[in-house]
Amino acid sequence: MTTIRDVAKRAGVAPITVSRVLNNAGYVRPETRQRVEQAAAELHYVPNMLAHSFRSHRTNTLALVVTDITNPFWTTVARGVEDVASAAGFSVFFCNTDENEAKQGQYIAALLRRRVDGVLLAPASSNGADVHALQRQRVGVVVLDRRIEGVAVDIVRGDSVDGAFQLVHHLTGLGHRRIALLAGPAGLSVSQERAAGYEQALRAAGLTPEPALLRFGAFTVASGYAMMRDLLAHRPTAIFAANNFIAAGALTVIREAGLRTPEDISVVVFDDLPDPYVTAPVLTVVVQPAYALGRAAAARLLTRLQQPDLPPHELVLPVQMIVRSSTAAPPPPA
Amino acid sequence: MTTIRDVAKRAGVAPITVSRVLNNAGYVRPETRQRVEQAAAELHYVPNMLAHSFRSHRTNTLALVVTDITNPFWTTVARGVEDVASAAGFSVFFCNTDENEAKQGQYIAALLRRRVDGVLLAPASSNGADVHALQRQRVGVVVLDRRIEGVAVDIVRGDSVDGAFQLVHHLTGLGHRRIALLAGPAGLSVSQERAAGYEQALRAAGLTPEPALLRFGAFTVASGYAMMRDLLAHRPTAIFAANNFIAAGALTVIREAGLRTPEDISVVVFDDLPDPYVTAPVLTVVVQPAYALGRAAAARLLTRLQQPDLPPHELVLPVQMIVRSSTAAPPPPA
DNA sequence: CTGAAAGCGCTTACAG
DNA sequence: CTGAAAGCGCTTACAG
């Protein structure tokens, strides 16, 4: 394998000069630079980034740890992260935890061993241990989408309370009084915040939240299906699904029960399903700016790498409701 | 930062002994092992994998380069790869090329610099240059899903010819005579093979392929939409979409044109859209074993890393047709 | 079963 | 603008 030494020999310079050329660091005479570049090309030289990183203590690598790689919300976030990172010369390690705390711990340990410069973490739980472990080793961290407890750290997330409020306010405005919430895991801040927005909107309409109409589960199709099955007996006239996959499960139950949307039951959802998902009906939704969220989080992480002592900051991105054909006035009481 | 040396000092042994404990390599007395492990834990020691890899010439890292990270086919493949890799102690770098040859080249260069042990590549084109570059640097390679030209390399893919034949044969069996193919990029082996299976099935039914009914495009919703718009004037009674995203685009056109499926037009597709995609109608499909494909490819790559001189091998996984409600006999001629 | 010495391929820190 | 020397934190190769 050819090394910087071989290139140096061929170009008639010292290894350190080759290093300067390859890293665009320090002064090199244009002619010297050209001779080095030519020698490198002729030898098919491939820089050894392991040696570089090992010596310089910089890997130019970030990691993005998400909870469900099959959810288009997260793949869209990933594109935002990747675009910002690669423009700044960083590579990104994508990791998928399946909302599993143990898996998350294993990934964090692996990333620490690899000496990534920074981590963007969508935490699988509110437990701050992993963030703490990263900070102890002086790895940059930005928490995505969710809040965690007891740790001072940068956060970038969408406005769940406001989004939930908008959706449920829309439903009460249409005259709905029996609105169910199919929420995510009870322990996550996003679940709690969407439930808070839901209750605020109910109260604003003079309604009292009914425990039987609020279910916690998981951000999966199967969970949406199970929660919706349980709910049918309680005769909701509208459903608020806390994410897109929950909505997909709920819609399957609705279809199987022979109910029509929006005539028999209205449906609203947090997070859109993009184009390729040929949904019917077309859902009233709160859209989080997933791509912008990825970009903002990556940008913040790069800033933190340069200024480690910046005070932690929470960035809450606004969300937007799009009213489509899945919502209408409730059916007249039977 | 604490090093192997600090751990050694605390445990009262030599650094090499710590190395042996951490890597489970060579003989270590159980008591010595325990002392070392305790010292490492007390010091919150995090092994420096950069130093390890740099010295040992092994990174325990693979890369998976796919063409569209938003397509569930590829995320499912990714899970298969990840499961096999992590069981064997390897991490996986996920890279997304967007079917862009230049982006692929950049990723391959970055992976070479990082000295990944092996690469699973779904090539964005039939050009073998990147595979050649990997092989020259003695990086293991397995090509996924598609064939490339002029390079001896392991390949793992689904049976496109057979899958296409099955779908189109199903349509001719129902009585269709005007069957259109919305294919992927003309230069890719998968596109050519699906077109070949399509033509074979037509000929087997005594039909002559009609150039106006075969369109090449891209594996995207937008391309499916555009191709389908162009096709409407040619009055096909059935559509064969070469992948799931093309089908999604075509279905939008069909819906906008006020056509019903399957009454007015039948639709078949290569690659399923999974659960969360609440499609209507439910499509007749050829399913590739995406998860198994990922597993098989990763397993092959691990084998090759251990036996670099194995002759190249092509593994073609069988595919399965599932007949659902999007296909029926063609409407009577107007 | 354990260790002392050398070296992996770069960059840092210092000179000139 | 260029270079000689030292060293990053491990593992290899050899000894005992």
Coordinates of N, CA, C and O (backbone and C1' of nucleotides) in Angstrom, one line a residue, chain B residues 4 16 19 23 45 51-52 55, chain D residues 8-15:
Chain B
I4 N -4.7 2.5 27.1 CA -4.4 1.1 27.5 C -3.3 1.1 28.6 O -3.2 0.2 29.4
I16 N 0.3 -4.8 26.7 CA 0.0 -5.9 25.8 C -1.0 -6.9 26.4 O -1.9 -7.4 25.7
S19 N -4.4 -5.4 26.1 CA -4.8 -5.6 24.7 C -5.4 -7.0 24.5 O -6.4 -7.2 23.9
N23 N -9.3 -7.8 23.5 CA -9.6 -8.4 22.2 C -9.9 -9.9 22.3 O -10.0 -10.6 21.3
Y45 N -12.6 3.4 30.8 CA -11.7 3.3 29.6 C -12.5 3.0 28.4 O -13.4 2.1 28.4
A51 N -6.7 3.7 16.8 CA -5.4 3.1 17.0 C -5.4 1.7 16.7 O -4.5 1.1 16.0
H52 N -6.4 1.0 17.1 CA -6.6 -0.4 16.9 C -6.6 -0.7 15.4 O -5.8 -1.6 14.9
R55 N -3.3 0.1 13.4 CA -2.2 -0.8 13.6 C -2.5 -2.2 13.0 O -1.6 -2.8 12.5
Chain D
dC8 P 2.7 10.2 22.8 O5' 1.2 10.1 22.3 C5' 0.5 11.3 21.8 C4' -0.5 10.8 20.7 C3' -1.1 9.4 21.0 O3' -2.4 9.7 21.6 C1' -0.3 9.6 18.7
dG9 P -2.7 9.0 23.1 O5' -3.0 7.5 22.8 C5' -4.1 7.3 21.9 C4' -4.1 5.8 21.5 C3' -4.0 4.8 22.7 O3' -4.9 3.8 22.4 C1' -2.3 4.4 21.1
dC10 P -5.4 2.8 23.4 O5' -5.8 1.6 22.4 C5' -4.9 0.4 22.4 C4' -4.5 0.3 20.9 C3' -4.0 -1.1 20.6 O3' -5.1 -1.9 20.1 C1' -2.4 0.5 19.8
dT11 P -5.0 -3.5 20.3 O5' -3.9 -3.9 19.2 C5' -4.2 -3.7 17.9 C4' -3.0 -4.2 17.1 C3' -2.7 -5.7 17.1 O3' -2.4 -6.1 15.8 C1' -0.8 -4.5 17.8
dT12 P -2.3 -7.6 15.4 O5' -0.8 -7.8 15.0 C5' -0.2 -6.8 14.1 C4' 1.3 -7.1 14.0 C3' 1.7 -8.5 13.9 O3' 2.7 -8.7 12.9 C1' 2.8 -7.5 15.7
dA13 P 3.1 -10.1 12.4 O5' 4.5 -10.3 13.1 C5' 5.4 -9.2 13.2 C4' 6.6 -9.6 14.0 C3' 6.8 -11.1 13.9 O3' 8.3 -11.3 14.0 C1' 6.5 -10.4 16.1
dC14 P 8.9 -12.7 13.8 O5' 9.7 -12.9 15.2 C5' 10.5 -11.8 15.6 C4' 10.7 -11.9 17.1 C3' 11.2 -13.2 17.6 O3' 12.5 -13.0 18.1 C1' 9.6 -12.3 19.0
dA15 P 13.5 -14.3 18.4 O5' 13.6 -14.3 20.0 C5' 12.6 -13.7 20.7 C4' 12.8 -13.4 22.1 C3' 13.4 -14.6 22.9 O3' 14.2 -14.1 24.0 C1' 11.1 -14.0 23.6

